[in-house]
Amino acid sequence: MTECVDNPAERLHAVLVAFCVAGKELGPNQSNWHAWAKALSYEDSVVASGDAEFFRRLAEVKDLPGKVRQAISLVVTDVQHREYLLKPLLGVDAGLEAAWQPSHNIAQVWQHFSDGGNTDSSAAIYSLQGCAGELRRAQVEAGLTEAEGRDLTALINELTEAVIASELDETDKQFLLARLNEMLATVQQARLRGRYSVESATDAAMGALSRRPNLIQRMIDASFFDRVTAFFTKVNALLVLVNQSEQLTQETVRAIERGVGG
């Protein structure tokens, strides 16, 4: 996986490379689902071939070529260059279509976009590198780095443990834990869905809290509110775009605190 998976082309490139690596480790005659399960398992979120989460992640991969085409059509105006970049994706489409059949072995998926799983000679993988470069130059989407993902996961897990150990009542705990689980899921899925899904889940959690002044008051009474606001401040500090970091203020805390009087 690349250090900064920052647009659909980068994400698709990373996943295809991971599939090829996994396929070589398992052998070309194994079911392609086993290789996809390895490619789509992350440090804190492992999937097994054929389970519900496996199919959800594979569906996300299947959607990526369309997202690449859409993004490239917006930023690459030269028709010939655009066609040159996108034509190899036809093989990726065919490979991902074949991937839905567990009876297809790894080699039967490879044959559509990567001869023998060799990424260096794959026109599709090379083309995706070019697409990713075009999208990075156009600043289509800010990336979530490996380090940011680890830091966000640590922050979420730390607050999760604090919620469980707090003196809040069970209903309030379950509400907070549900919001944290939603945020954690988007961090784990950022490899396929990008940074903005994490931002959306964070914004949704903040909004859900600000609309519940009674819950906020109970957190204040339990001396837990400062812990929550500190968490969101740290999360937003990690998510803020590098070139906009000087604009980060205490708006996060104020936005939640406004809910106390709502």
PDB file of C-alpha atoms in Angstrom:
ATOM      1  CA  MET A   1       0.000   0.000   0.000  1.00  0.00           C
ATOM      2  CA  THR A   2       1.299   3.437  -0.890  1.00  0.00           C
ATOM      3  CA  GLU A   3       2.013   5.941   1.842  1.00  0.00           C
ATOM      4  CA  CYS A   4      -0.767   8.313   0.801  1.00  0.00           C
ATOM      5  CA  VAL A   5      -3.863   6.721  -0.713  1.00  0.00           C
ATOM      6  CA  ASP A   6      -5.363   9.983  -1.828  1.00  0.00           C
ATOM      7  CA  ASN A   7      -7.677   9.459  -4.811  1.00  0.00           C
ATOM      8  CA  PRO A   8      -9.643   6.655  -6.518  1.00  0.00           C
ATOM      9  CA  ALA A   9      -6.817   5.844  -8.931  1.00  0.00           C
ATOM     10  CA  GLU A  10      -4.333   5.616  -6.076  1.00  0.00           C
ATOM     11  CA  ARG A  11      -6.709   3.431  -4.095  1.00  0.00           C
ATOM     12  CA  LEU A  12      -7.380   1.087  -7.010  1.00  0.00           C
ATOM     13  CA  HIS A  13      -3.667   0.870  -7.802  1.00  0.00           C
ATOM     14  CA  ALA A  14      -2.866  -0.054  -4.200  1.00  0.00           C
ATOM     15  CA  VAL A  15      -5.558  -2.731  -4.013  1.00  0.00           C
ATOM     16  CA  LEU A  16      -4.597  -4.360  -7.326  1.00  0.00           C
ATOM     17  CA  VAL A  17      -0.947  -4.477  -6.294  1.00  0.00           C
ATOM     18  CA  ALA A  18      -1.972  -6.026  -2.960  1.00  0.00           C
ATOM     19  CA  PHE A  19      -4.072  -8.626  -4.819  1.00  0.00           C
ATOM     20  CA  CYS A  20      -1.139  -9.532  -7.060  1.00  0.00           C
ATOM     21  CA  VAL A  21       1.203  -9.862  -4.079  1.00  0.00           C
ATOM     22  CA  ALA A  22      -1.321 -12.020  -2.213  1.00  0.00           C
ATOM     23  CA  GLY A  23      -1.871 -14.148  -5.295  1.00  0.00           C
ATOM     24  CA  LYS A  24       1.822 -14.865  -5.630  1.00  0.00           C
ATOM     25  CA  GLU A  25       1.990 -15.843  -1.968  1.00  0.00           C
ATOM     26  CA  LEU A  26      -0.970 -18.234  -2.312  1.00  0.00           C
ATOM     27  CA  GLY A  27      -0.288 -19.580  -5.801  1.00  0.00           C
ATOM     28  CA  PRO A  28      -2.206 -18.984  -9.059  1.00  0.00           C
ATOM     29  CA  ASN A  29      -4.491 -22.018  -8.737  1.00  0.00           C
ATOM     30  CA  GLN A  30      -6.108 -20.944  -5.473  1.00  0.00           C
ATOM     31  CA  SER A  31      -9.584 -19.382  -5.492  1.00  0.00           C
ATOM     32  CA  ASN A  32      -9.283 -15.677  -6.228  1.00  0.00           C
ATOM     33  CA  TRP A  33     -11.420 -14.972  -3.155  1.00  0.00           C
ATOM     34  CA  HIS A  34      -8.569 -16.077  -0.877  1.00  0.00           C
ATOM     35  CA  ALA A  35      -6.253 -13.512  -2.479  1.00  0.00           C
ATOM     36  CA  TRP A  36      -8.870 -10.776  -2.258  1.00  0.00           C
ATOM     37  CA  ALA A  37      -9.440 -11.568   1.422  1.00  0.00           C
ATOM     38  CA  LYS A  38      -5.716 -11.050   2.080  1.00  0.00           C
ATOM     39  CA  ALA A  39      -5.593  -7.898  -0.041  1.00  0.00           C
ATOM     40  CA  LEU A  40      -8.634  -6.395   1.649  1.00  0.00           C
ATOM     41  CA  SER A  41      -7.657  -7.252   5.229  1.00  0.00           C
ATOM     42  CA  TYR A  42      -6.060  -4.431   7.174  1.00  0.00           C
ATOM     43  CA  GLU A  43      -4.045  -4.413  10.361  1.00  0.00           C
ATOM     44  CA  ASP A  44      -7.075  -3.803  12.589  1.00  0.00           C
ATOM     45  CA  SER A  45      -9.778  -5.303  10.368  1.00  0.00           C
ATOM     46  CA  VAL A  46      -9.357  -8.778   8.883  1.00  0.00           C
ATOM     47  CA  VAL A  47     -11.963 -10.291   6.570  1.00  0.00           C
ATOM     48  CA  ALA A  48     -12.561 -13.921   5.551  1.00  0.00           C
ATOM     49  CA  SER A  49     -13.444 -14.862   1.984  1.00  0.00           C
ATOM     50  CA  GLY A  50     -17.191 -15.101   1.555  1.00  0.00           C
ATOM     51  CA  ASP A  51     -18.327 -13.214   4.659  1.00  0.00           C
ATOM     52  CA  ALA A  52     -20.527 -10.101   4.494  1.00  0.00           C
ATOM     53  CA  GLU A  53     -17.689  -7.628   5.059  1.00  0.00           C
ATOM     54  CA  PHE A  54     -15.655  -9.352   2.341  1.00  0.00           C
ATOM     55  CA  PHE A  55     -18.428  -8.778  -0.210  1.00  0.00           C
ATOM     56  CA  ARG A  56     -18.875  -5.182   0.900  1.00  0.00           C
ATOM     57  CA  ARG A  57     -15.181  -4.420   0.423  1.00  0.00           C
ATOM     58  CA  LEU A  58     -15.019  -6.249  -2.894  1.00  0.00           C
ATOM     59  CA  ALA A  59     -18.019  -4.221  -4.088  1.00  0.00           C
ATOM     60  CA  GLU A  60     -16.140  -1.060  -3.108  1.00  0.00           C
ATOM     61  CA  VAL A  61     -13.225  -2.200  -5.279  1.00  0.00           C
ATOM     62  CA  LYS A  62     -15.567  -2.930  -8.179  1.00  0.00           C
ATOM     63  CA  ASP A  63     -16.842   0.661  -7.991  1.00  0.00           C
ATOM     64  CA  LEU A  64     -13.372   2.212  -8.142  1.00  0.00           C
ATOM     65  CA  PRO A  65     -12.802   2.048 -11.944  1.00  0.00           C
ATOM     66  CA  GLY A  66     -15.969   4.088 -12.467  1.00  0.00           C
ATOM     67  CA  LYS A  67     -14.803   6.633  -9.910  1.00  0.00           C
ATOM     68  CA  VAL A  68     -11.425   6.856 -11.669  1.00  0.00           C
ATOM     69  CA  ARG A  69     -13.122   7.493 -15.025  1.00  0.00           C
ATOM     70  CA  GLN A  70     -15.362  10.156 -13.527  1.00  0.00           C
ATOM     71  CA  ALA A  71     -12.483  11.958 -11.805  1.00  0.00           C
ATOM     72  CA  ILE A  72     -10.187  11.812 -14.848  1.00  0.00           C
ATOM     73  CA  SER A  73     -12.955  13.124 -17.126  1.00  0.00           C
ATOM     74  CA  LEU A  74     -13.129  16.212 -14.904  1.00  0.00           C
ATOM     75  CA  VAL A  75      -9.415  17.033 -14.808  1.00  0.00           C
ATOM     76  CA  VAL A  76      -7.949  15.736 -18.099  1.00  0.00           C
ATOM     77  CA  THR A  77      -9.303  17.843 -20.940  1.00  0.00           C
ATOM     78  CA  ASP A  78      -7.251  16.368 -23.779  1.00  0.00           C
ATOM     79  CA  VAL A  79      -9.416  13.589 -25.256  1.00  0.00           C
ATOM     80  CA  GLN A  80      -6.560  11.500 -26.613  1.00  0.00           C
ATOM     81  CA  HIS A  81      -4.600  11.632 -23.366  1.00  0.00           C
ATOM     82  CA  ARG A  82      -7.741  10.756 -21.409  1.00  0.00           C
ATOM     83  CA  GLU A  83      -8.407   7.733 -23.625  1.00  0.00           C
ATOM     84  CA  TYR A  84      -4.756   6.679 -23.299  1.00  0.00           C
ATOM     85  CA  LEU A  85      -5.025   6.780 -19.519  1.00  0.00           C
ATOM     86  CA  LEU A  86      -8.380   5.034 -19.236  1.00  0.00           C
ATOM     87  CA  LYS A  87      -8.292   2.347 -21.948  1.00  0.00           C
ATOM     88  CA  PRO A  88      -6.313  -0.176 -19.809  1.00  0.00           C
ATOM     89  CA  LEU A  89      -9.088  -0.029 -17.204  1.00  0.00           C
ATOM     90  CA  LEU A  90     -11.190  -2.258 -19.457  1.00  0.00           C
ATOM     91  CA  GLY A  91      -8.983  -5.146 -18.341  1.00  0.00           C
ATOM     92  CA  VAL A  92      -9.501  -4.183 -14.710  1.00  0.00           C
ATOM     93  CA  ASP A  93     -13.270  -4.170 -15.264  1.00  0.00           C
ATOM     94  CA  ALA A  94     -13.075  -7.677 -16.707  1.00  0.00           C
ATOM     95  CA  GLY A  95     -10.842  -8.883 -13.875  1.00  0.00           C
ATOM     96  CA  LEU A  96     -13.161  -7.524 -11.205  1.00  0.00           C
ATOM     97  CA  GLU A  97     -16.147  -9.095 -12.949  1.00  0.00           C
ATOM     98  CA  ALA A  98     -14.345 -12.460 -12.890  1.00  0.00           C
ATOM     99  CA  ALA A  99     -13.502 -11.916  -9.214  1.00  0.00           C
ATOM    100  CA  TRP A 100     -17.130 -12.423  -8.196  1.00  0.00           C
ATOM    101  CA  GLN A 101     -16.927 -16.123  -9.050  1.00  0.00           C
ATOM    102  CA  PRO A 102     -15.178 -18.178  -6.337  1.00  0.00           C
ATOM    103  CA  SER A 103     -14.584 -20.926  -8.893  1.00  0.00           C
ATOM    104  CA  HIS A 104     -12.250 -18.588 -10.793  1.00  0.00           C
ATOM    105  CA  ASN A 105      -8.715 -19.041  -9.614  1.00  0.00           C
ATOM    106  CA  ILE A 106      -6.230 -16.225  -9.154  1.00  0.00           C
ATOM    107  CA  ALA A 107      -4.684 -16.718 -12.592  1.00  0.00           C
ATOM    108  CA  GLN A 108      -8.097 -16.317 -14.224  1.00  0.00           C
ATOM    109  CA  VAL A 109      -8.411 -12.870 -12.668  1.00  0.00           C
ATOM    110  CA  TRP A 110      -4.799 -11.907 -13.348  1.00  0.00           C
ATOM    111  CA  GLN A 111      -5.130 -12.674 -17.044  1.00  0.00           C
ATOM    112  CA  HIS A 112      -7.297  -9.607 -17.568  1.00  0.00           C
ATOM    113  CA  PHE A 113      -4.903  -6.966 -16.241  1.00  0.00           C
ATOM    114  CA  SER A 114      -1.612  -8.476 -15.073  1.00  0.00           C
ATOM    115  CA  ASP A 115       0.287 -11.290 -16.764  1.00  0.00           C
ATOM    116  CA  GLY A 116       1.170 -13.789 -14.043  1.00  0.00           C
ATOM    117  CA  GLY A 117       0.546 -11.190 -11.356  1.00  0.00           C
ATOM    118  CA  ASN A 118       3.537  -9.127 -12.473  1.00  0.00           C
ATOM    119  CA  THR A 119       2.723  -5.547 -11.567  1.00  0.00           C
ATOM    120  CA  ASP A 120       5.774  -4.006 -13.244  1.00  0.00           C
ATOM    121  CA  SER A 121       4.636  -5.120 -16.704  1.00  0.00           C
ATOM    122  CA  SER A 122       0.931  -4.427 -16.229  1.00  0.00           C
ATOM    123  CA  ALA A 123      -0.400  -1.700 -18.530  1.00  0.00           C
ATOM    124  CA  ALA A 124      -3.425  -1.238 -16.264  1.00  0.00           C
ATOM    125  CA  ILE A 125      -1.374  -0.747 -13.104  1.00  0.00           C
ATOM    126  CA  TYR A 126       1.028   1.565 -14.934  1.00  0.00           C
ATOM    127  CA  SER A 127      -1.911   3.558 -16.272  1.00  0.00           C
ATOM    128  CA  LEU A 128      -3.399   3.892 -12.800  1.00  0.00           C
ATOM    129  CA  GLN A 129      -0.141   5.434 -11.646  1.00  0.00           C
ATOM    130  CA  GLY A 130      -0.560   8.026 -14.389  1.00  0.00           C
ATOM    131  CA  CYS A 131      -4.185   8.642 -13.433  1.00  0.00           C
ATOM    132  CA  ALA A 132      -3.220   9.040  -9.787  1.00  0.00           C
ATOM    133  CA  GLY A 133      -0.582  11.589 -10.747  1.00  0.00           C
ATOM    134  CA  GLU A 134      -3.080  13.616 -12.764  1.00  0.00           C
ATOM    135  CA  LEU A 135      -5.546  13.634  -9.861  1.00  0.00           C
ATOM    136  CA  ARG A 136      -2.883  14.549  -7.309  1.00  0.00           C
ATOM    137  CA  ARG A 137      -1.803  17.498  -9.429  1.00  0.00           C
ATOM    138  CA  ALA A 138      -5.436  18.590  -9.639  1.00  0.00           C
ATOM    139  CA  GLN A 139      -5.749  18.147  -5.846  1.00  0.00           C
ATOM    140  CA  VAL A 140      -8.958  16.175  -6.316  1.00  0.00           C
ATOM    141  CA  GLU A 141      -8.792  14.630  -2.864  1.00  0.00           C
ATOM    142  CA  ALA A 142      -6.534  14.995   0.136  1.00  0.00           C
ATOM    143  CA  GLY A 143      -4.983  11.766   1.287  1.00  0.00           C
ATOM    144  CA  LEU A 144      -5.118   9.881   4.559  1.00  0.00           C
ATOM    145  CA  THR A 145      -1.639   8.607   5.308  1.00  0.00           C
ATOM    146  CA  GLU A 146      -0.791   5.361   7.060  1.00  0.00           C
ATOM    147  CA  ALA A 147       0.453   7.340  10.066  1.00  0.00           C
ATOM    148  CA  GLU A 148      -2.773   9.382  10.238  1.00  0.00           C
ATOM    149  CA  GLY A 149      -4.817   6.194  10.063  1.00  0.00           C
ATOM    150  CA  ARG A 150      -2.867   4.671  12.952  1.00  0.00           C
ATOM    151  CA  ASP A 151      -3.175   7.861  15.020  1.00  0.00           C
ATOM    152  CA  LEU A 152      -6.923   8.124  14.393  1.00  0.00           C
ATOM    153  CA  THR A 153      -7.429   4.466  15.284  1.00  0.00           C
ATOM    154  CA  ALA A 154      -5.485   4.949  18.517  1.00  0.00           C
ATOM    155  CA  LEU A 155      -7.525   8.035  19.453  1.00  0.00           C
ATOM    156  CA  ILE A 156     -10.838   6.284  18.766  1.00  0.00           C
ATOM    157  CA  ASN A 157      -9.827   3.161  20.672  1.00  0.00           C
ATOM    158  CA  GLU A 158      -8.604   5.264  23.600  1.00  0.00           C
ATOM    159  CA  LEU A 159     -11.914   7.154  23.884  1.00  0.00           C
ATOM    160  CA  THR A 160     -13.864   3.918  23.441  1.00  0.00           C
ATOM    161  CA  GLU A 161     -12.113   2.452  26.477  1.00  0.00           C
ATOM    162  CA  ALA A 162     -12.724   5.673  28.420  1.00  0.00           C
ATOM    163  CA  VAL A 163     -16.446   5.630  27.581  1.00  0.00           C
ATOM    164  CA  ILE A 164     -16.757   2.039  28.774  1.00  0.00           C
ATOM    165  CA  ALA A 165     -14.985   2.885  32.031  1.00  0.00           C
ATOM    166  CA  SER A 166     -16.916   6.148  32.598  1.00  0.00           C
ATOM    167  CA  GLU A 167     -19.753   6.773  35.035  1.00  0.00           C
ATOM    168  CA  LEU A 168     -22.204   7.602  32.246  1.00  0.00           C
ATOM    169  CA  ASP A 169     -25.383   5.534  32.154  1.00  0.00           C
ATOM    170  CA  GLU A 170     -25.621   2.599  29.769  1.00  0.00           C
ATOM    171  CA  THR A 171     -27.818   4.373  27.211  1.00  0.00           C
ATOM    172  CA  ASP A 172     -25.375   7.280  26.901  1.00  0.00           C
ATOM    173  CA  LYS A 173     -22.446   4.875  26.664  1.00  0.00           C
ATOM    174  CA  GLN A 174     -24.104   2.940  23.850  1.00  0.00           C
ATOM    175  CA  PHE A 175     -24.842   6.146  21.944  1.00  0.00           C
ATOM    176  CA  LEU A 176     -21.210   7.309  22.163  1.00  0.00           C
ATOM    177  CA  LEU A 177     -19.836   3.861  21.344  1.00  0.00           C
ATOM    178  CA  ALA A 178     -22.031   3.636  18.240  1.00  0.00           C
ATOM    179  CA  ARG A 179     -20.683   6.985  16.955  1.00  0.00           C
ATOM    180  CA  LEU A 180     -17.096   5.892  17.673  1.00  0.00           C
ATOM    181  CA  ASN A 181     -17.635   2.569  15.892  1.00  0.00           C
ATOM    182  CA  GLU A 182     -18.932   4.449  12.850  1.00  0.00           C
ATOM    183  CA  MET A 183     -15.828   6.626  12.836  1.00  0.00           C
ATOM    184  CA  LEU A 184     -13.521   3.629  13.268  1.00  0.00           C
ATOM    185  CA  ALA A 185     -15.173   1.819  10.347  1.00  0.00           C
ATOM    186  CA  THR A 186     -14.505   4.750   8.009  1.00  0.00           C
ATOM    187  CA  VAL A 187     -10.854   4.905   9.084  1.00  0.00           C
ATOM    188  CA  GLN A 188     -10.513   1.202   8.297  1.00  0.00           C
ATOM    189  CA  GLN A 189     -12.265   1.732   4.959  1.00  0.00           C
ATOM    190  CA  ALA A 190     -10.255   4.809   3.956  1.00  0.00           C
ATOM    191  CA  ARG A 191      -8.039   2.598   1.813  1.00  0.00           C
ATOM    192  CA  LEU A 192     -11.036   2.049  -0.482  1.00  0.00           C
ATOM    193  CA  ARG A 193     -13.259   5.059   0.159  1.00  0.00           C
ATOM    194  CA  GLY A 194     -10.769   7.852   0.795  1.00  0.00           C
ATOM    195  CA  ARG A 195     -10.361  10.527   3.431  1.00  0.00           C
ATOM    196  CA  TYR A 196     -13.723  12.232   3.061  1.00  0.00           C
ATOM    197  CA  SER A 197     -15.656   9.291   4.468  1.00  0.00           C
ATOM    198  CA  VAL A 198     -13.683   9.780   7.714  1.00  0.00           C
ATOM    199  CA  GLU A 199     -14.432  13.499   7.687  1.00  0.00           C
ATOM    200  CA  SER A 200     -18.138  12.822   7.109  1.00  0.00           C
ATOM    201  CA  ALA A 201     -18.344  10.351  10.008  1.00  0.00           C
ATOM    202  CA  THR A 202     -16.541  12.820  12.287  1.00  0.00           C
ATOM    203  CA  ASP A 203     -18.873  15.644  11.285  1.00  0.00           C
ATOM    204  CA  ALA A 204     -21.884  13.373  11.803  1.00  0.00           C
ATOM    205  CA  ALA A 205     -20.724  12.413  15.302  1.00  0.00           C
ATOM    206  CA  MET A 206     -20.153  16.056  16.253  1.00  0.00           C
ATOM    207  CA  GLY A 207     -23.564  16.997  14.901  1.00  0.00           C
ATOM    208  CA  ALA A 208     -25.266  14.164  16.748  1.00  0.00           C
ATOM    209  CA  LEU A 209     -23.743  15.367  20.015  1.00  0.00           C
ATOM    210  CA  SER A 210     -24.552  19.046  19.450  1.00  0.00           C
ATOM    211  CA  ARG A 211     -28.218  18.142  18.946  1.00  0.00           C
ATOM    212  CA  ARG A 212     -28.373  16.419  22.348  1.00  0.00           C
ATOM    213  CA  PRO A 213     -27.881  19.122  25.004  1.00  0.00           C
ATOM    214  CA  ASN A 214     -29.163  16.840  27.747  1.00  0.00           C
ATOM    215  CA  LEU A 215     -26.467  14.283  26.937  1.00  0.00           C
ATOM    216  CA  ILE A 216     -23.859  17.029  26.919  1.00  0.00           C
ATOM    217  CA  GLN A 217     -25.023  18.185  30.330  1.00  0.00           C
ATOM    218  CA  ARG A 218     -24.806  14.624  31.663  1.00  0.00           C
ATOM    219  CA  MET A 219     -21.264  14.361  30.317  1.00  0.00           C
ATOM    220  CA  ILE A 220     -20.394  17.627  32.064  1.00  0.00           C
ATOM    221  CA  ASP A 221     -21.899  16.329  35.311  1.00  0.00           C
ATOM    222  CA  ALA A 222     -19.841  13.133  34.958  1.00  0.00           C
ATOM    223  CA  SER A 223     -16.654  15.154  34.253  1.00  0.00           C
ATOM    224  CA  PHE A 224     -16.448  13.534  30.816  1.00  0.00           C
ATOM    225  CA  PHE A 225     -17.279  16.395  28.465  1.00  0.00           C
ATOM    226  CA  ASP A 226     -13.728  17.785  28.365  1.00  0.00           C
ATOM    227  CA  ARG A 227     -12.467  14.337  27.381  1.00  0.00           C
ATOM    228  CA  VAL A 228     -14.863  14.234  24.411  1.00  0.00           C
ATOM    229  CA  THR A 229     -14.109  17.762  23.200  1.00  0.00           C
ATOM    230  CA  ALA A 230     -10.365  17.097  23.473  1.00  0.00           C
ATOM    231  CA  PHE A 231     -10.890  13.975  21.351  1.00  0.00           C
ATOM    232  CA  PHE A 232     -12.671  15.867  18.570  1.00  0.00           C
ATOM    233  CA  THR A 233     -10.071  18.642  18.639  1.00  0.00           C
ATOM    234  CA  LYS A 234      -7.294  16.074  18.155  1.00  0.00           C
ATOM    235  CA  VAL A 235      -9.198  14.249  15.411  1.00  0.00           C
ATOM    236  CA  ASN A 236      -9.839  17.476  13.511  1.00  0.00           C
ATOM    237  CA  ALA A 237      -6.202  18.468  13.909  1.00  0.00           C
ATOM    238  CA  LEU A 238      -5.239  15.224  12.171  1.00  0.00           C
ATOM    239  CA  LEU A 239      -7.811  15.652   9.409  1.00  0.00           C
ATOM    240  CA  VAL A 240      -7.199  19.310   8.610  1.00  0.00           C
ATOM    241  CA  LEU A 241      -5.488  19.787   5.247  1.00  0.00           C
ATOM    242  CA  VAL A 242      -1.791  20.562   5.561  1.00  0.00           C
ATOM    243  CA  ASN A 243      -2.026  23.815   3.629  1.00  0.00           C
ATOM    244  CA  GLN A 244      -4.970  24.953   5.776  1.00  0.00           C
ATOM    245  CA  SER A 245      -3.614  23.979   9.202  1.00  0.00           C
ATOM    246  CA  GLU A 246      -3.181  27.600  10.251  1.00  0.00           C
ATOM    247  CA  GLN A 247      -6.972  27.997  10.013  1.00  0.00           C
ATOM    248  CA  LEU A 248      -7.688  25.366  12.685  1.00  0.00           C
ATOM    249  CA  THR A 249      -9.305  27.041  15.711  1.00  0.00           C
ATOM    250  CA  GLN A 250     -11.494  26.057  18.645  1.00  0.00           C
ATOM    251  CA  GLU A 251     -14.586  25.915  16.411  1.00  0.00           C
ATOM    252  CA  THR A 252     -14.871  22.206  17.136  1.00  0.00           C
ATOM    253  CA  VAL A 253     -15.263  22.763  20.873  1.00  0.00           C
ATOM    254  CA  ARG A 254     -17.580  25.735  20.410  1.00  0.00           C
ATOM    255  CA  ALA A 255     -19.808  23.820  17.987  1.00  0.00           C
ATOM    256  CA  ILE A 256     -20.394  21.098  20.561  1.00  0.00           C
ATOM    257  CA  GLU A 257     -20.670  23.485  23.487  1.00  0.00           C
ATOM    258  CA  ARG A 258     -23.392  25.453  21.697  1.00  0.00           C
ATOM    259  CA  GLY A 259     -25.556  22.384  22.117  1.00  0.00           C
ATOM    260  CA  VAL A 260     -25.582  22.864  25.908  1.00  0.00           C
ATOM    261  CA  GLY A 261     -27.836  25.849  25.601  1.00  0.00           C
ATOM    262  CA  GLY A 262     -29.883  24.491  22.692  1.00  0.00           C
TER     263      GLY A 262
END
